[in-house]
Amino acid sequence: KAGVTQTPRYLIKTRGQQVTLSCSPISGHRSVSWYQQTPGQGLQFLFEYFSETQRNKGNFPGRFSGRQFSNSRSEMNVSTLELGDSALYLCASMLAGAVTQYFGPGTRLTVL
Amino acid sequence: DQQVKQNSPSLSVQEGRISILNCDYTNSMFDYFLWYKKYPAEGPTFLISISSIKDKNEDGRFTVFLNKSAKHLSLHIVPSQPGDSAVYFCAASASEFGNEKLTFGTGTRLTIIP
């Protein structure tokens, strides 16, 4: 079975721009969660989608948003980028009713 | 407020010996705990987990111990191998908040010395 895939793997943007990251979960997994990893803060939960609905949300500003499509693929959008948004963005998928999440390789976002 | 803490940022262990990684948590609502291993430029890889109804779970060279009264868990790797060198993250979730929301520690970098 193919794992979680994320595109693009690397991205460079400038302050004020917006960015969209994509995640394809493991086949059959309907839950997709997004995390931000920074050196100082570790992995922080952004939000989770299940069957195209946001079920859970972390403590991030409204500039961070997401959506999920009917095929369970998910996108994350960050608007008005700030220097502090530079991070590794990780996507994880999970089977319905399970408790173990499986992560993709991440998208490394650099904001200049 | 760091609800999951890994107080040792790094650990070095001789190959063949036991590696013990520690994790403390503060939120008594957490009822499921996981360990992930992360290599540079890759996403975290699931290693082993434990439910709060157990105090030990074993999978090959990896054993996780949970002490609920102390709010402490540990990961034992025996014997340690060079390929175990990575950053290890402890994570916790609560059925009450939704198991899809994992709270992570800041990680411990394990280096296995050949």
PDB file of C-alpha atoms in Angstrom:
ATOM      1  CA  LYS A   1       0.000   0.000   0.000  1.00  0.00           C
ATOM      2  CA  ALA A   2       1.341   3.437  -0.896  1.00  0.00           C
ATOM      3  CA  GLY A   3       2.065   5.746   2.031  1.00  0.00           C
ATOM      4  CA  VAL A   4       0.979   9.314   2.627  1.00  0.00           C
ATOM      5  CA  THR A   5       2.251  11.601  -0.108  1.00  0.00           C
ATOM      6  CA  GLN A   6       2.743  15.352   0.070  1.00  0.00           C
ATOM      7  CA  THR A   7       3.437  17.869  -2.656  1.00  0.00           C
ATOM      8  CA  PRO A   8       5.472  19.878  -3.165  1.00  0.00           C
ATOM      9  CA  ARG A   9       8.375  18.708  -1.001  1.00  0.00           C
ATOM     10  CA  TYR A  10      10.025  22.121  -0.939  1.00  0.00           C
ATOM     11  CA  LEU A  11       8.662  25.608  -1.405  1.00  0.00           C
ATOM     12  CA  ILE A  12      10.127  29.102  -1.192  1.00  0.00           C
ATOM     13  CA  LYS A  13       7.810  32.080  -0.879  1.00  0.00           C
ATOM     14  CA  THR A  14       8.077  35.714   0.150  1.00  0.00           C
ATOM     15  CA  ARG A  15       6.262  37.516   2.933  1.00  0.00           C
ATOM     16  CA  GLY A  16       2.693  38.436   2.107  1.00  0.00           C
ATOM     17  CA  GLN A  17       2.213  35.680  -0.457  1.00  0.00           C
ATOM     18  CA  GLN A  18      -0.102  32.729   0.001  1.00  0.00           C
ATOM     19  CA  VAL A  19       0.644  29.041  -0.400  1.00  0.00           C
ATOM     20  CA  THR A  20      -1.287  25.794  -0.895  1.00  0.00           C
ATOM     21  CA  LEU A  21       0.082  22.425   0.170  1.00  0.00           C
ATOM     22  CA  SER A  22      -1.376  19.088  -0.853  1.00  0.00           C
ATOM     23  CA  CYS A  23      -1.692  15.730   0.882  1.00  0.00           C
ATOM     24  CA  SER A  24      -2.891  12.360  -0.388  1.00  0.00           C
ATOM     25  CA  PRO A  25      -3.674   9.921   2.426  1.00  0.00           C
ATOM     26  CA  ILE A  26      -3.150   6.182   2.503  1.00  0.00           C
ATOM     27  CA  SER A  27      -5.878   4.469   0.503  1.00  0.00           C
ATOM     28  CA  GLY A  28      -8.904   3.861   2.723  1.00  0.00           C
ATOM     29  CA  HIS A  29      -7.926   6.456   5.314  1.00  0.00           C
ATOM     30  CA  ARG A  30     -10.561   9.151   5.630  1.00  0.00           C
ATOM     31  CA  SER A  31      -9.000  11.209   8.417  1.00  0.00           C
ATOM     32  CA  VAL A  32      -6.271  13.685   7.490  1.00  0.00           C
ATOM     33  CA  SER A  33      -4.453  15.821  10.054  1.00  0.00           C
ATOM     34  CA  TRP A  34      -1.950  18.618   9.519  1.00  0.00           C
ATOM     35  CA  TYR A  35       0.978  19.536  11.778  1.00  0.00           C
ATOM     36  CA  GLN A  36       3.606  22.260  11.775  1.00  0.00           C
ATOM     37  CA  GLN A  37       7.122  21.391  12.884  1.00  0.00           C
ATOM     38  CA  THR A  38       9.540  24.123  13.904  1.00  0.00           C
ATOM     39  CA  PRO A  39      12.875  23.743  15.738  1.00  0.00           C
ATOM     40  CA  GLY A  40      11.683  25.556  18.846  1.00  0.00           C
ATOM     41  CA  GLN A  41       8.096  24.289  19.119  1.00  0.00           C
ATOM     42  CA  GLY A  42       8.249  20.707  17.926  1.00  0.00           C
ATOM     43  CA  LEU A  43       5.163  19.366  16.150  1.00  0.00           C
ATOM     44  CA  GLN A  44       2.027  21.447  16.625  1.00  0.00           C
ATOM     45  CA  PHE A  45      -1.442  20.275  15.579  1.00  0.00           C
ATOM     46  CA  LEU A  46      -3.114  22.525  12.979  1.00  0.00           C
ATOM     47  CA  PHE A  47      -6.401  20.807  12.108  1.00  0.00           C
ATOM     48  CA  GLU A  48      -8.016  17.545  11.093  1.00  0.00           C
ATOM     49  CA  TYR A  49     -10.531  16.680   8.388  1.00  0.00           C
ATOM     50  CA  PHE A  50     -12.800  13.692   8.114  1.00  0.00           C
ATOM     51  CA  SER A  51     -15.284  13.146   5.294  1.00  0.00           C
ATOM     52  CA  GLU A  52     -14.722  16.699   4.024  1.00  0.00           C
ATOM     53  CA  THR A  53     -15.510  18.257   7.433  1.00  0.00           C
ATOM     54  CA  GLN A  54     -13.102  19.884   9.860  1.00  0.00           C
ATOM     55  CA  ARG A  55     -13.465  17.930  13.111  1.00  0.00           C
ATOM     56  CA  ASN A  56     -10.719  19.404  15.226  1.00  0.00           C
ATOM     57  CA  LYS A  57      -8.610  22.525  15.212  1.00  0.00           C
ATOM     58  CA  GLY A  58      -5.418  23.652  16.934  1.00  0.00           C
ATOM     59  CA  ASN A  59      -4.419  27.102  18.128  1.00  0.00           C
ATOM     60  CA  PHE A  60      -3.356  28.718  14.886  1.00  0.00           C
ATOM     61  CA  PRO A  61      -4.560  32.007  13.375  1.00  0.00           C
ATOM     62  CA  GLY A  62      -7.224  32.116  10.694  1.00  0.00           C
ATOM     63  CA  ARG A  63      -4.534  32.586   8.025  1.00  0.00           C
ATOM     64  CA  PHE A  64      -4.160  28.806   8.215  1.00  0.00           C
ATOM     65  CA  SER A  65      -7.024  26.955   6.579  1.00  0.00           C
ATOM     66  CA  GLY A  66      -7.664  23.645   4.939  1.00  0.00           C
ATOM     67  CA  ARG A  67     -10.138  21.523   3.104  1.00  0.00           C
ATOM     68  CA  GLN A  68     -10.722  17.924   2.168  1.00  0.00           C
ATOM     69  CA  PHE A  69     -12.100  16.529  -1.038  1.00  0.00           C
ATOM     70  CA  SER A  70     -14.453  13.616  -1.586  1.00  0.00           C
ATOM     71  CA  ASN A  71     -11.502  11.332  -2.404  1.00  0.00           C
ATOM     72  CA  SER A  72     -10.010  12.207   1.042  1.00  0.00           C
ATOM     73  CA  ARG A  73      -7.172  14.231  -0.450  1.00  0.00           C
ATOM     74  CA  SER A  74      -6.556  17.379   1.564  1.00  0.00           C
ATOM     75  CA  GLU A  75      -5.088  20.800   0.968  1.00  0.00           C
ATOM     76  CA  MET A  76      -3.760  23.311   3.435  1.00  0.00           C
ATOM     77  CA  ASN A  77      -3.598  27.012   2.655  1.00  0.00           C
ATOM     78  CA  VAL A  78      -1.629  29.744   4.399  1.00  0.00           C
ATOM     79  CA  SER A  79      -2.415  33.327   3.419  1.00  0.00           C
ATOM     80  CA  THR A  80      -0.373  36.480   4.019  1.00  0.00           C
ATOM     81  CA  LEU A  81       2.775  34.536   4.802  1.00  0.00           C
ATOM     82  CA  GLU A  82       5.011  35.658   7.647  1.00  0.00           C
ATOM     83  CA  LEU A  83       8.666  34.822   8.279  1.00  0.00           C
ATOM     84  CA  GLY A  84       7.590  32.718  11.276  1.00  0.00           C
ATOM     85  CA  ASP A  85       5.576  30.424   9.003  1.00  0.00           C
ATOM     86  CA  SER A  86       8.816  28.863   7.779  1.00  0.00           C
ATOM     87  CA  ALA A  87       8.517  25.269   8.916  1.00  0.00           C
ATOM     88  CA  LEU A  88       8.062  21.665   7.914  1.00  0.00           C
ATOM     89  CA  TYR A  89       4.373  20.979   7.327  1.00  0.00           C
ATOM     90  CA  LEU A  90       3.391  17.389   7.922  1.00  0.00           C
ATOM     91  CA  CYS A  91       0.244  15.593   6.944  1.00  0.00           C
ATOM     92  CA  ALA A  92      -0.926  12.382   8.632  1.00  0.00           C
ATOM     93  CA  SER A  93      -3.736  10.010   7.801  1.00  0.00           C
ATOM     94  CA  MET A  94      -5.676   7.568   9.927  1.00  0.00           C
ATOM     95  CA  LEU A  95      -8.366   4.941   9.518  1.00  0.00           C
ATOM     96  CA  ALA A  96     -11.809   5.847  10.841  1.00  0.00           C
ATOM     97  CA  GLY A  97     -12.049   4.821  14.501  1.00  0.00           C
ATOM     98  CA  ALA A  98      -8.324   4.129  14.807  1.00  0.00           C
ATOM     99  CA  VAL A  99      -5.809   5.923  17.015  1.00  0.00           C
ATOM    100  CA  THR A 100      -2.562   5.602  15.062  1.00  0.00           C
ATOM    101  CA  GLN A 101      -1.646   8.267  12.521  1.00  0.00           C
ATOM    102  CA  TYR A 102       0.762   7.711   9.632  1.00  0.00           C
ATOM    103  CA  PHE A 103       2.800  10.640   8.394  1.00  0.00           C
ATOM    104  CA  GLY A 104       3.907  11.821   4.993  1.00  0.00           C
ATOM    105  CA  PRO A 105       7.425  13.157   4.287  1.00  0.00           C
ATOM    106  CA  GLY A 106       6.360  16.781   4.756  1.00  0.00           C
ATOM    107  CA  THR A 107       6.608  20.005   2.792  1.00  0.00           C
ATOM    108  CA  ARG A 108       9.478  22.289   3.760  1.00  0.00           C
ATOM    109  CA  LEU A 109       8.227  25.891   3.448  1.00  0.00           C
ATOM    110  CA  THR A 110      10.708  28.752   3.556  1.00  0.00           C
ATOM    111  CA  VAL A 111       9.384  32.310   3.758  1.00  0.00           C
ATOM    112  CA  LEU A 112      11.836  35.040   2.763  1.00  0.00           C
TER     113      LEU A 112
ATOM    114  CA  ASP B   1       2.060  25.146  28.217  1.00  0.00           C
ATOM    115  CA  GLN B   2       3.946  22.009  27.200  1.00  0.00           C
ATOM    116  CA  GLN B   3       1.611  19.131  28.052  1.00  0.00           C
ATOM    117  CA  VAL B   4       4.037  16.472  26.811  1.00  0.00           C
ATOM    118  CA  LYS B   5       7.662  16.862  27.802  1.00  0.00           C
ATOM    119  CA  GLN B   6      10.826  15.136  26.718  1.00  0.00           C
ATOM    120  CA  ASN B   7      13.423  16.631  29.017  1.00  0.00           C
ATOM    121  CA  SER B   8      16.469  15.098  27.352  1.00  0.00           C
ATOM    122  CA  PRO B   9      17.157  16.763  24.010  1.00  0.00           C
ATOM    123  CA  SER B  10      19.839  14.198  23.223  1.00  0.00           C
ATOM    124  CA  LEU B  11      21.101  10.790  24.270  1.00  0.00           C
ATOM    125  CA  SER B  12      24.143   8.742  23.220  1.00  0.00           C
ATOM    126  CA  VAL B  13      24.244   4.971  23.705  1.00  0.00           C
ATOM    127  CA  GLN B  14      26.777   2.312  22.784  1.00  0.00           C
ATOM    128  CA  GLU B  15      25.688  -0.168  20.126  1.00  0.00           C
ATOM    129  CA  GLY B  16      24.257  -3.319  21.694  1.00  0.00           C
ATOM    130  CA  ARG B  17      23.276  -1.606  24.945  1.00  0.00           C
ATOM    131  CA  ILE B  18      19.830  -0.493  26.072  1.00  0.00           C
ATOM    132  CA  SER B  19      18.475   2.926  25.061  1.00  0.00           C
ATOM    133  CA  ILE B  20      15.887   4.439  27.390  1.00  0.00           C
ATOM    134  CA  LEU B  21      13.949   7.472  26.239  1.00  0.00           C
ATOM    135  CA  ASN B  22      11.667   9.245  28.687  1.00  0.00           C
ATOM    136  CA  CYS B  23       8.507  11.278  28.375  1.00  0.00           C
ATOM    137  CA  ASP B  24       6.325  13.045  30.954  1.00  0.00           C
ATOM    138  CA  TYR B  25       2.822  14.426  30.519  1.00  0.00           C
ATOM    139  CA  THR B  26       0.643  16.721  32.556  1.00  0.00           C
ATOM    140  CA  ASN B  27      -2.854  16.214  31.152  1.00  0.00           C
ATOM    141  CA  SER B  28      -4.621  13.359  32.957  1.00  0.00           C
ATOM    142  CA  MET B  29      -7.160  13.158  30.103  1.00  0.00           C
ATOM    143  CA  PHE B  30      -4.548  11.593  27.804  1.00  0.00           C
ATOM    144  CA  ASP B  31      -5.418   7.933  27.334  1.00  0.00           C
ATOM    145  CA  TYR B  32      -3.311   6.874  24.371  1.00  0.00           C
ATOM    146  CA  PHE B  33       0.411   7.295  23.859  1.00  0.00           C
ATOM    147  CA  LEU B  34       2.608   6.774  20.831  1.00  0.00           C
ATOM    148  CA  TRP B  35       6.285   6.863  19.952  1.00  0.00           C
ATOM    149  CA  TYR B  36       7.479   8.052  16.565  1.00  0.00           C
ATOM    150  CA  LYS B  37      10.959   7.986  15.074  1.00  0.00           C
ATOM    151  CA  LYS B  38      12.099  10.656  12.638  1.00  0.00           C
ATOM    152  CA  TYR B  39      15.032  10.745  10.252  1.00  0.00           C
ATOM    153  CA  PRO B  40      16.101  14.058   8.670  1.00  0.00           C
ATOM    154  CA  ALA B  41      14.028  15.089   5.637  1.00  0.00           C
ATOM    155  CA  GLU B  42      11.430  12.386   6.336  1.00  0.00           C
ATOM    156  CA  GLY B  43       8.115  12.348   8.163  1.00  0.00           C
ATOM    157  CA  PRO B  44       7.775  10.671  11.578  1.00  0.00           C
ATOM    158  CA  THR B  45       7.446   6.889  11.428  1.00  0.00           C
ATOM    159  CA  PHE B  46       5.144   5.158  13.910  1.00  0.00           C
ATOM    160  CA  LEU B  47       7.032   2.807  16.254  1.00  0.00           C
ATOM    161  CA  ILE B  48       4.848   1.616  19.071  1.00  0.00           C
ATOM    162  CA  SER B  49       1.860   2.707  21.130  1.00  0.00           C
ATOM    163  CA  ILE B  50       0.178   2.000  24.432  1.00  0.00           C
ATOM    164  CA  SER B  51      -3.303   2.515  25.787  1.00  0.00           C
ATOM    165  CA  SER B  52      -3.785   3.834  29.320  1.00  0.00           C
ATOM    166  CA  ILE B  53      -5.401   0.535  30.340  1.00  0.00           C
ATOM    167  CA  LYS B  54      -2.011  -1.170  29.979  1.00  0.00           C
ATOM    168  CA  ASP B  55       1.337  -0.544  31.631  1.00  0.00           C
ATOM    169  CA  LYS B  56       3.563  -2.268  29.085  1.00  0.00           C
ATOM    170  CA  ASN B  57       3.594  -3.012  25.392  1.00  0.00           C
ATOM    171  CA  GLU B  58       6.301  -4.868  23.497  1.00  0.00           C
ATOM    172  CA  ASP B  59       7.145  -5.105  19.821  1.00  0.00           C
ATOM    173  CA  GLY B  60      10.424  -6.799  18.993  1.00  0.00           C
ATOM    174  CA  ARG B  61      13.302  -4.691  20.289  1.00  0.00           C
ATOM    175  CA  PHE B  62      10.938  -1.910  21.402  1.00  0.00           C
ATOM    176  CA  THR B  63       9.055  -1.816  24.702  1.00  0.00           C
ATOM    177  CA  VAL B  64       6.992   1.052  26.028  1.00  0.00           C
ATOM    178  CA  PHE B  65       6.236   1.354  29.743  1.00  0.00           C
ATOM    179  CA  LEU B  66       3.480   3.554  31.150  1.00  0.00           C
ATOM    180  CA  ASN B  67       3.289   4.746  34.759  1.00  0.00           C
ATOM    181  CA  LYS B  68      -0.051   6.536  35.030  1.00  0.00           C
ATOM    182  CA  SER B  69       0.361   7.641  38.633  1.00  0.00           C
ATOM    183  CA  ALA B  70       3.639   9.378  37.751  1.00  0.00           C
ATOM    184  CA  LYS B  71       2.346  10.520  34.353  1.00  0.00           C
ATOM    185  CA  HIS B  72       5.468   9.076  32.826  1.00  0.00           C
ATOM    186  CA  LEU B  73       6.254   6.787  29.930  1.00  0.00           C
ATOM    187  CA  SER B  74       9.470   5.401  28.580  1.00  0.00           C
ATOM    188  CA  LEU B  75      10.650   3.666  25.436  1.00  0.00           C
ATOM    189  CA  HIS B  76      13.264   0.928  25.768  1.00  0.00           C
ATOM    190  CA  ILE B  77      15.262  -0.226  22.760  1.00  0.00           C
ATOM    191  CA  VAL B  78      17.227  -3.435  23.268  1.00  0.00           C
ATOM    192  CA  PRO B  79      19.721  -4.027  21.789  1.00  0.00           C
ATOM    193  CA  SER B  80      20.425  -0.619  20.257  1.00  0.00           C
ATOM    194  CA  GLN B  81      21.578  -0.617  16.625  1.00  0.00           C
ATOM    195  CA  PRO B  82      23.209   2.103  14.487  1.00  0.00           C
ATOM    196  CA  GLY B  83      20.013   2.391  12.420  1.00  0.00           C
ATOM    197  CA  ASP B  84      18.193   3.490  15.580  1.00  0.00           C
ATOM    198  CA  SER B  85      19.995   6.841  15.450  1.00  0.00           C
ATOM    199  CA  ALA B  86      17.169   9.338  14.886  1.00  0.00           C
ATOM    200  CA  VAL B  87      14.947  11.818  16.707  1.00  0.00           C
ATOM    201  CA  TYR B  88      12.271  10.131  18.823  1.00  0.00           C
ATOM    202  CA  PHE B  89       8.995  11.866  19.571  1.00  0.00           C
ATOM    203  CA  CYS B  90       6.533  10.934  22.263  1.00  0.00           C
ATOM    204  CA  ALA B  91       2.897  11.823  21.492  1.00  0.00           C
ATOM    205  CA  ALA B  92      -0.368  11.636  23.408  1.00  0.00           C
ATOM    206  CA  SER B  93      -4.049  11.845  22.584  1.00  0.00           C
ATOM    207  CA  ALA B  94      -7.332  11.881  24.468  1.00  0.00           C
ATOM    208  CA  SER B  95     -10.525  10.168  23.328  1.00  0.00           C
ATOM    209  CA  GLU B  96     -12.358  13.107  24.887  1.00  0.00           C
ATOM    210  CA  PHE B  97     -10.648  15.631  22.575  1.00  0.00           C
ATOM    211  CA  GLY B  98     -10.494  13.386  19.551  1.00  0.00           C
ATOM    212  CA  ASN B  99      -7.706  10.894  18.944  1.00  0.00           C
ATOM    213  CA  GLU B 100      -6.915  12.656  15.704  1.00  0.00           C
ATOM    214  CA  LYS B 101      -5.319  15.479  17.711  1.00  0.00           C
ATOM    215  CA  LEU B 102      -1.874  14.381  18.815  1.00  0.00           C
ATOM    216  CA  THR B 103       0.135  16.425  21.300  1.00  0.00           C
ATOM    217  CA  PHE B 104       3.860  15.911  20.769  1.00  0.00           C
ATOM    218  CA  GLY B 105       6.921  16.299  22.926  1.00  0.00           C
ATOM    219  CA  THR B 106       9.876  18.247  21.543  1.00  0.00           C
ATOM    220  CA  GLY B 107      11.859  15.109  20.751  1.00  0.00           C
ATOM    221  CA  THR B 108      15.042  13.362  21.877  1.00  0.00           C
ATOM    222  CA  ARG B 109      17.929  12.865  19.458  1.00  0.00           C
ATOM    223  CA  LEU B 110      19.313   9.372  19.947  1.00  0.00           C
ATOM    224  CA  THR B 111      22.818   8.609  18.705  1.00  0.00           C
ATOM    225  CA  ILE B 112      24.032   5.015  18.709  1.00  0.00           C
ATOM    226  CA  ILE B 113      27.804   4.811  18.927  1.00  0.00           C
ATOM    227  CA  PRO B 114      29.284   1.838  17.003  1.00  0.00           C
TER     228      PRO B 114
END
